Amino acid sequence: MELFKYMEKYEYEQLVLCQDKASGLKAIIAIHDTTLGPALGGTRMWTYETEEAAIEDALRLAKGMTYKNAAAGLDLGGGKTVIIGDPKKDKNPELFRAFGRYIQGLNGRYITAEDVGTTTEDMDLIHLETEFVTGTSPTTPEAAGNPSPITAYGIYKGIKATAKETFGTDSLEGKTIAVQGVGNVAFALCEYLHDEGANLIVTDINEAAVQRAVEAFGATAVGPDEIYGVECDIFSPCALGAIINDETIPQFKAKMIAGSANNQLAEEKHGDIIHEMGIVYAPDYVINAGGVINVADELAGYNKERALQKVEVIYSNLERVFAISRRDNIPTYVAADRMAEERIKAKRESRSQFLVNERSILNR
């Protein structure tokens, strides 16, 4: 992998390799773009097959955060960290404290949060060494804690916006919604959907999670491989990525797809295919931005009610994506990228004009 060539091609700003022999820390911090503000993105802990795979994942995820934060309307750029290791057996307090010192050394260019393989307790350890961390335990008024409930609220609002585009109304009463995965975020989402009168079909590899949803919401349970082809109005992927692919697309009977899972399109071509089929797709990083909006609110001193109000912007952001899709006759995943890129471009142009004006004043 020719790193500098790759970083130049995709406009990455910084890649930081962090190691601490005593604790076993091996981490990669990738900062993609800080045009809109400091890079915000979570810390993922995973057992990568190679160091190169870990670097590639950090870079890919950091760029995704740039688009996610821009599309969410946040004055934040995109970054991400991956820590190489098994989150079930390789964690220790000094590892996260050492990592916190590396973050502190970036002096605010990068702000972290929890992600796959890390927890609120891990963020608390990082917080012992740096202020540039969010998602810590809510022991103080400025801490957001677990973002799952507010992420679910954002998904719910996004489903309503997508329903309005698909059916002409954002009411979900009487709609049949197939929910793939009923973990923490999806269970909270199901509660919103059930309360509005939707009929739920659920699946999960965790049978206890399925049973919980069946008992709480009167949901119908199906097998993990059956969920794609069930008769429904809305398919809501809330578990695996890459679930819109060559095998699943022919099975879909839903008129729209909107859920919390990341990287739902296996390849960009699959976004083109479902667009041509007339299936309305809510781009994942737009609809699932509730979590990052929630933790970003900590930067101003956390207020839960204010965070909930901010998350409601997901509804209007998706309306804008759908409008761009119609305007330019492009798939919604392309429209989402265009919306984010237009915001970043406008900020760059504004900054350039400011510098021109400053030089003009100094040269007088």
Tab-separated table of C-alpha atoms in Angstrom:
chain	number	residue	atom	x	y	z
A	1	MET	CA	0.000	0.000	0.000
A	2	GLU	CA	1.509	3.332	-1.095
A	3	LEU	CA	0.240	5.393	1.816
A	4	PHE	CA	1.079	8.900	0.683
A	5	LYS	CA	-0.316	8.264	-2.792
A	6	TYR	CA	-3.517	6.884	-1.236
A	7	MET	CA	-3.796	9.792	1.223
A	8	GLU	CA	-3.248	12.332	-1.533
A	9	LYS	CA	-5.821	10.707	-3.813
A	10	TYR	CA	-8.550	10.689	-1.151
A	11	GLU	CA	-7.439	13.914	0.571
A	12	TYR	CA	-6.456	12.550	3.977
A	13	GLU	CA	-4.693	14.955	6.296
A	14	GLN	CA	-2.939	12.789	8.877
A	15	LEU	CA	-2.187	9.210	9.903
A	16	VAL	CA	-0.806	8.557	13.377
A	17	LEU	CA	0.665	5.224	14.508
A	18	CYS	CA	0.630	4.805	18.287
A	19	GLN	CA	2.373	2.094	20.337
A	20	ASP	CA	3.004	1.532	24.009
A	21	LYS	CA	5.085	-1.536	24.831
A	22	ALA	CA	4.109	-1.715	28.511
A	23	SER	CA	0.364	-1.886	27.879
A	24	GLY	CA	0.424	-3.563	24.470
A	25	LEU	CA	-1.215	-0.625	22.724
A	26	LYS	CA	-1.080	-0.684	18.939
A	27	ALA	CA	-3.405	1.978	17.523
A	28	ILE	CA	-3.928	3.887	14.290
A	29	ILE	CA	-5.547	7.324	14.299
A	30	ALA	CA	-6.688	8.491	10.853
A	31	ILE	CA	-7.755	12.096	10.312
A	32	HIS	CA	-9.441	12.595	6.970
A	33	ASP	CA	-10.661	16.193	6.832
A	34	THR	CA	-10.919	19.066	9.327
A	35	THR	CA	-12.420	21.697	7.023
A	36	LEU	CA	-15.596	21.932	9.111
A	37	GLY	CA	-13.882	21.534	12.486
A	38	PRO	CA	-11.963	19.039	14.655
A	39	ALA	CA	-12.171	15.419	13.510
A	40	LEU	CA	-14.689	13.412	15.522
A	41	GLY	CA	-14.893	9.633	15.253
A	42	GLY	CA	-14.963	6.572	17.481
A	43	THR	CA	-12.298	4.141	18.614
A	44	ARG	CA	-12.749	0.600	17.305
A	45	MET	CA	-10.948	-2.393	18.840
A	46	TRP	CA	-10.667	-5.421	16.585
A	47	THR	CA	-8.510	-8.431	15.750
A	48	TYR	CA	-7.180	-7.534	12.317
A	49	GLU	CA	-5.403	-10.160	10.254
A	50	THR	CA	-2.656	-7.730	9.251
A	51	GLU	CA	-1.455	-4.263	10.227
A	52	GLU	CA	-2.190	-3.102	6.687
A	53	ALA	CA	-5.817	-4.232	7.069
A	54	ALA	CA	-6.067	-2.190	10.260
A	55	ILE	CA	-4.661	0.912	8.557
A	56	GLU	CA	-7.030	0.505	5.608
A	57	ASP	CA	-9.999	0.167	7.968
A	58	ALA	CA	-9.003	3.284	9.916
A	59	LEU	CA	-8.656	5.283	6.712
A	60	ARG	CA	-11.959	4.051	5.284
A	61	LEU	CA	-13.852	4.729	8.503
A	62	ALA	CA	-12.307	8.196	8.919
A	63	LYS	CA	-13.490	9.278	5.472
A	64	GLY	CA	-16.936	7.935	6.287
A	65	MET	CA	-17.015	10.118	9.401
A	66	THR	CA	-16.192	13.213	7.345
A	67	TYR	CA	-19.284	12.601	5.225
A	68	LYS	CA	-21.419	11.601	8.202
A	69	ASN	CA	-20.571	14.692	10.226
A	70	ALA	CA	-20.937	16.993	7.238
A	71	ALA	CA	-24.300	15.516	6.250
A	72	ALA	CA	-25.502	15.816	9.857
A	73	GLY	CA	-24.791	19.539	9.798
A	74	LEU	CA	-22.089	19.315	12.478
A	75	ASP	CA	-19.132	21.687	12.564
A	76	LEU	CA	-16.832	18.691	12.824
A	77	GLY	CA	-14.500	16.849	10.518
A	78	GLY	CA	-13.916	13.134	10.157
A	79	GLY	CA	-11.479	10.853	11.947
A	80	LYS	CA	-11.312	7.329	13.347
A	81	THR	CA	-9.124	5.119	15.481
A	82	VAL	CA	-8.595	1.384	15.370
A	83	ILE	CA	-6.837	-0.448	18.181
A	84	ILE	CA	-5.403	-3.806	17.162
A	85	GLY	CA	-6.422	-6.446	19.706
A	86	ASP	CA	-9.159	-8.707	20.988
A	87	PRO	CA	-11.614	-6.575	22.999
A	88	LYS	CA	-12.543	-9.628	25.072
A	89	LYS	CA	-9.045	-10.352	26.394
A	90	ASP	CA	-6.542	-7.650	25.421
A	91	LYS	CA	-7.985	-4.667	27.269
A	92	ASN	CA	-6.302	-3.138	30.289
A	93	PRO	CA	-6.612	0.292	31.937
A	94	GLU	CA	-3.094	1.410	31.028
A	95	LEU	CA	-3.728	0.670	27.340
A	96	PHE	CA	-6.578	3.187	27.189
A	97	ARG	CA	-4.717	5.695	29.353
A	98	ALA	CA	-1.718	5.473	27.015
A	99	PHE	CA	-4.036	5.978	24.065
A	100	GLY	CA	-5.569	8.988	25.832
A	101	ARG	CA	-2.134	10.569	26.046
A	102	TYR	CA	-1.690	10.190	22.299
A	103	ILE	CA	-5.048	11.920	21.735
A	104	GLN	CA	-4.031	14.705	24.090
A	105	GLY	CA	-0.874	15.149	22.031
A	106	LEU	CA	-2.993	16.014	18.991
A	107	ASN	CA	-4.218	19.044	20.936
A	108	GLY	CA	-7.844	18.914	19.829
A	109	ARG	CA	-7.434	17.966	16.158
A	110	TYR	CA	-9.134	14.655	16.959
A	111	ILE	CA	-11.946	13.831	19.405
A	112	THR	CA	-12.848	10.201	20.058
A	113	ALA	CA	-15.871	8.220	21.262
A	114	GLU	CA	-16.853	4.569	21.685
A	115	ASP	CA	-17.267	2.247	18.722
A	116	VAL	CA	-17.227	-1.474	17.979
A	117	GLY	CA	-15.232	-3.236	20.693
A	118	THR	CA	-15.060	-0.289	23.076
A	119	THR	CA	-17.372	0.873	25.858
A	120	THR	CA	-18.324	3.831	27.986
A	121	GLU	CA	-15.951	2.499	30.660
A	122	ASP	CA	-13.090	2.549	28.154
A	123	MET	CA	-13.905	6.181	27.330
A	124	ASP	CA	-13.742	6.951	31.065
A	125	LEU	CA	-10.177	5.622	31.152
A	126	ILE	CA	-9.221	7.713	28.117
A	127	HIS	CA	-10.801	10.705	29.824
A	128	LEU	CA	-8.299	10.399	32.681
A	129	GLU	CA	-5.633	11.566	30.225
A	130	THR	CA	-7.456	13.882	27.836
A	131	GLU	CA	-10.483	16.130	27.537
A	132	PHE	CA	-10.874	15.238	23.852
A	133	VAL	CA	-13.231	12.296	24.350
A	134	THR	CA	-17.028	11.959	24.370
A	135	GLY	CA	-19.453	9.245	25.417
A	136	THR	CA	-18.109	9.001	28.964
A	137	SER	CA	-20.230	7.847	31.899
A	138	PRO	CA	-22.989	10.331	32.763
A	139	THR	CA	-21.609	11.094	36.223
A	140	THR	CA	-21.353	14.757	35.303
A	141	PRO	CA	-23.865	17.012	33.491
A	142	GLU	CA	-21.581	17.326	30.467
A	143	ALA	CA	-21.470	13.558	29.736
A	144	ALA	CA	-23.861	11.905	27.280
A	145	GLY	CA	-23.265	8.263	28.203
A	146	ASN	CA	-24.768	5.486	26.082
A	147	PRO	CA	-25.930	6.985	22.734
A	148	SER	CA	-28.156	4.016	21.739
A	149	PRO	CA	-31.552	5.485	22.789
A	150	ILE	CA	-30.967	8.746	20.952
A	151	THR	CA	-29.533	6.934	17.932
A	152	ALA	CA	-32.788	4.949	17.834
A	153	TYR	CA	-34.826	8.151	17.946
A	154	GLY	CA	-32.892	9.442	14.946
A	155	ILE	CA	-33.518	6.226	13.015
A	156	TYR	CA	-37.213	6.503	13.838
A	157	LYS	CA	-37.332	10.076	12.505
A	158	GLY	CA	-35.415	8.958	9.422
A	159	ILE	CA	-37.841	6.124	8.739
A	160	LYS	CA	-40.706	8.608	8.921
A	161	ALA	CA	-38.979	10.953	6.453
A	162	THR	CA	-38.329	8.058	4.080
A	163	ALA	CA	-41.926	6.879	4.421
A	164	LYS	CA	-43.102	10.341	3.439
A	165	GLU	CA	-40.968	10.176	0.295
A	166	THR	CA	-42.183	6.643	-0.475
A	167	PHE	CA	-45.845	6.663	0.503
A	168	GLY	CA	-46.710	10.370	0.562
A	169	THR	CA	-47.228	10.373	4.338
A	170	ASP	CA	-44.853	9.874	7.255
A	171	SER	CA	-47.438	7.949	9.286
A	172	LEU	CA	-46.275	4.444	10.113
A	173	GLU	CA	-49.600	3.257	11.470
A	174	GLY	CA	-50.533	-0.050	9.866
A	175	LYS	CA	-47.215	-0.348	8.028
A	176	THR	CA	-45.433	-3.705	8.171
A	177	ILE	CA	-41.771	-3.189	9.034
A	178	ALA	CA	-39.150	-5.955	8.852
A	179	VAL	CA	-36.366	-5.232	11.344
A	180	GLN	CA	-33.117	-7.136	10.877
A	181	GLY	CA	-31.348	-7.275	14.236
A	182	VAL	CA	-32.885	-6.284	17.565
A	183	GLY	CA	-29.898	-5.180	19.635
A	184	ASN	CA	-29.859	-2.115	21.879
A	185	VAL	CA	-30.523	0.482	19.176
A	186	ALA	CA	-33.034	-1.621	17.243
A	187	PHE	CA	-35.003	-2.632	20.332
A	188	ALA	CA	-35.457	1.029	21.250
A	189	LEU	CA	-36.409	1.715	17.631
A	190	CYS	CA	-39.014	-1.073	17.718
A	191	GLU	CA	-40.623	0.597	20.693
A	192	TYR	CA	-41.109	3.814	18.710
A	193	LEU	CA	-42.476	1.880	15.725
A	194	HIS	CA	-44.801	-0.232	17.862
A	195	ASP	CA	-46.146	2.832	19.694
A	196	GLU	CA	-47.095	4.370	16.343
A	197	GLY	CA	-49.045	1.275	15.331
A	198	ALA	CA	-46.626	-0.459	12.992
A	199	ASN	CA	-46.627	-4.247	12.587
A	200	LEU	CA	-43.170	-5.675	13.256
A	201	ILE	CA	-41.363	-8.673	11.782
A	202	VAL	CA	-38.021	-9.283	13.491
A	203	THR	CA	-34.953	-11.476	13.284
A	204	ASP	CA	-31.606	-11.772	15.026
A	205	ILE	CA	-28.950	-14.436	15.499
A	206	ASN	CA	-29.556	-13.940	19.230
A	207	GLU	CA	-32.743	-15.882	19.959
A	208	ALA	CA	-33.177	-14.195	23.343
A	209	ALA	CA	-33.230	-10.776	21.658
A	210	VAL	CA	-35.885	-11.987	19.226
A	211	GLN	CA	-38.032	-13.389	22.024
A	212	ARG	CA	-37.741	-10.135	23.926
A	213	ALA	CA	-39.103	-8.218	20.917
A	214	VAL	CA	-41.885	-10.749	20.371
A	215	GLU	CA	-43.034	-10.427	23.986
A	216	ALA	CA	-42.688	-6.632	24.183
A	217	PHE	CA	-44.191	-5.649	20.827
A	218	GLY	CA	-46.156	-8.652	19.557
A	219	ALA	CA	-43.616	-8.951	16.737
A	220	THR	CA	-43.523	-11.885	14.329
A	221	ALA	CA	-40.220	-13.764	14.394
A	222	VAL	CA	-38.552	-15.186	11.270
A	223	GLY	CA	-35.188	-16.801	10.586
A	224	PRO	CA	-32.145	-14.660	9.726
A	225	ASP	CA	-32.186	-15.749	6.083
A	226	GLU	CA	-35.951	-15.251	5.715
A	227	ILE	CA	-36.085	-11.550	6.613
A	228	TYR	CA	-35.079	-10.310	3.147
A	229	GLY	CA	-38.052	-11.839	1.371
A	230	VAL	CA	-40.900	-11.250	3.819
A	231	GLU	CA	-43.975	-9.335	2.689
A	232	CYS	CA	-43.503	-5.862	4.154
A	233	ASP	CA	-43.687	-2.157	3.395
A	234	ILE	CA	-40.363	-1.228	4.982
A	235	PHE	CA	-37.116	-3.147	5.413
A	236	SER	CA	-35.011	-1.838	8.307
A	237	PRO	CA	-31.482	-3.295	8.452
A	238	CYS	CA	-30.128	-2.802	11.978
A	239	ALA	CA	-27.372	-5.401	12.210
A	240	LEU	CA	-24.916	-6.432	9.504
A	241	GLY	CA	-23.327	-4.318	6.811
A	242	ALA	CA	-23.307	-5.178	3.090
A	243	ILE	CA	-26.820	-6.619	3.306
A	244	ILE	CA	-27.938	-4.952	0.061
A	245	ASN	CA	-26.204	-7.235	-2.404
A	246	ASP	CA	-26.636	-9.516	-5.415
A	247	GLU	CA	-28.286	-12.260	-3.367
A	248	THR	CA	-30.687	-10.161	-1.295
A	249	ILE	CA	-31.918	-7.608	-3.837
A	250	PRO	CA	-34.041	-10.111	-5.827
A	251	GLN	CA	-35.767	-11.093	-2.573
A	252	PHE	CA	-36.820	-7.613	-1.465
A	253	LYS	CA	-40.546	-6.907	-1.442
A	254	ALA	CA	-40.274	-3.686	0.575
A	255	LYS	CA	-40.797	-0.324	-1.077
A	256	MET	CA	-38.167	1.388	1.070
A	257	ILE	CA	-35.018	0.540	3.046
A	258	ALA	CA	-34.119	2.530	6.154
A	259	GLY	CA	-32.189	1.298	9.192
A	260	SER	CA	-29.273	1.758	11.556
A	261	ALA	CA	-26.701	-0.645	10.068
A	262	ASN	CA	-23.483	0.818	8.691
A	263	ASN	CA	-22.257	0.252	5.122
A	264	GLN	CA	-25.513	-1.316	3.958
A	265	LEU	CA	-24.564	-1.352	0.274
A	266	ALA	CA	-22.189	-4.193	-0.534
A	267	GLU	CA	-21.047	-2.182	-3.550
A	268	GLU	CA	-22.075	1.146	-5.025
A	269	LYS	CA	-23.689	-0.665	-7.960
A	270	HIS	CA	-26.279	-2.074	-5.564
A	271	GLY	CA	-27.406	1.451	-4.754
A	272	ASP	CA	-27.862	1.990	-8.484
A	273	ILE	CA	-29.873	-1.218	-8.833
A	274	ILE	CA	-32.370	-0.512	-6.059
A	275	HIS	CA	-32.756	3.054	-7.350
A	276	GLU	CA	-33.698	1.679	-10.768
A	277	MET	CA	-36.148	-0.712	-9.067
A	278	GLY	CA	-37.902	2.215	-7.402
A	279	ILE	CA	-36.934	1.219	-3.859
A	280	VAL	CA	-36.345	4.356	-1.781
A	281	TYR	CA	-33.112	4.013	0.192
A	282	ALA	CA	-32.172	6.141	3.199
A	283	PRO	CA	-28.349	6.394	3.042
A	284	ASP	CA	-27.003	4.782	6.193
A	285	TYR	CA	-24.649	7.498	7.358
A	286	VAL	CA	-27.399	10.097	7.104
A	287	ILE	CA	-30.115	8.170	8.944
A	288	ASN	CA	-27.868	6.732	11.667
A	289	ALA	CA	-26.202	10.036	12.604
A	290	GLY	CA	-28.110	10.298	15.887
A	291	GLY	CA	-25.284	8.779	17.891
A	292	VAL	CA	-22.645	11.191	16.655
A	293	ILE	CA	-25.014	14.162	17.015
A	294	ASN	CA	-25.642	13.065	20.593
A	295	VAL	CA	-22.007	12.778	21.627
A	296	ALA	CA	-21.113	15.975	19.747
A	297	ASP	CA	-23.558	17.815	21.987
A	298	GLU	CA	-21.161	17.109	24.864
A	299	LEU	CA	-18.735	19.587	23.328
A	300	ALA	CA	-21.144	22.379	24.286
A	301	GLY	CA	-21.969	20.886	27.711
A	302	TYR	CA	-24.403	18.022	27.336
A	303	ASN	CA	-28.154	18.557	27.493
A	304	LYS	CA	-30.319	15.543	26.626
A	305	GLU	CA	-33.374	17.528	25.519
A	306	ARG	CA	-31.227	19.713	23.280
A	307	ALA	CA	-29.557	16.602	21.833
A	308	LEU	CA	-32.947	15.068	21.025
A	309	GLN	CA	-33.991	18.255	19.241
A	310	LYS	CA	-30.759	18.264	17.242
A	311	VAL	CA	-31.294	14.635	16.218
A	312	GLU	CA	-34.604	15.603	14.624
A	313	VAL	CA	-32.565	17.279	11.859
A	314	ILE	CA	-32.152	13.785	10.390
A	315	TYR	CA	-35.712	14.104	9.070
A	316	SER	CA	-34.967	17.304	7.126
A	317	ASN	CA	-31.524	16.072	6.051
A	318	LEU	CA	-33.127	13.053	4.401
A	319	GLU	CA	-35.728	15.291	2.771
A	320	ARG	CA	-32.805	17.237	1.290
A	321	VAL	CA	-31.143	14.026	0.075
A	322	PHE	CA	-34.349	12.911	-1.629
A	323	ALA	CA	-34.750	16.359	-3.214
A	324	ILE	CA	-31.202	16.225	-4.632
A	325	SER	CA	-31.867	12.688	-5.878
A	326	ARG	CA	-34.940	13.886	-7.762
A	327	ARG	CA	-33.285	17.097	-8.946
A	328	ASP	CA	-30.222	15.425	-10.407
A	329	ASN	CA	-31.830	12.046	-11.197
A	330	ILE	CA	-29.242	10.187	-9.166
A	331	PRO	CA	-29.438	7.402	-6.546
A	332	THR	CA	-29.869	8.586	-2.983
A	333	TYR	CA	-26.456	7.315	-1.864
A	334	VAL	CA	-24.857	9.613	-4.455
A	335	ALA	CA	-27.154	12.459	-3.419
A	336	ALA	CA	-26.037	12.078	0.204
A	337	ASP	CA	-22.375	12.324	-0.802
A	338	ARG	CA	-23.164	15.364	-2.914
A	339	MET	CA	-24.926	17.076	-0.003
A	340	ALA	CA	-21.929	16.501	2.265
A	341	GLU	CA	-19.405	17.541	-0.381
A	342	GLU	CA	-21.320	20.734	-1.157
A	343	ARG	CA	-21.177	21.735	2.504
A	344	ILE	CA	-17.439	21.089	2.763
A	345	LYS	CA	-16.794	22.900	-0.526
A	346	ALA	CA	-18.765	25.939	0.642
A	347	LYS	CA	-16.695	26.106	3.845
A	348	ARG	CA	-13.428	25.841	1.916
A	349	GLU	CA	-14.479	28.587	-0.461
A	350	SER	CA	-15.556	30.776	2.439
A	351	ARG	CA	-12.204	30.228	4.163
A	352	SER	CA	-10.290	30.979	0.962
A	353	GLN	CA	-12.222	34.202	0.459
A	354	PHE	CA	-11.524	35.185	4.063
A	355	LEU	CA	-7.780	34.689	3.525
A	356	VAL	CA	-7.910	36.740	0.310
A	357	ASN	CA	-9.642	39.564	2.181
A	358	GLU	CA	-7.109	39.375	5.020
A	359	ARG	CA	-4.181	39.621	2.600
A	360	SER	CA	-5.864	42.532	0.853
A	361	ILE	CA	-6.189	44.405	4.142
A	362	LEU	CA	-2.556	43.699	5.107
A	363	ASN	CA	-1.271	44.879	1.700
A	364	ARG	CA	-3.017	48.229	1.847
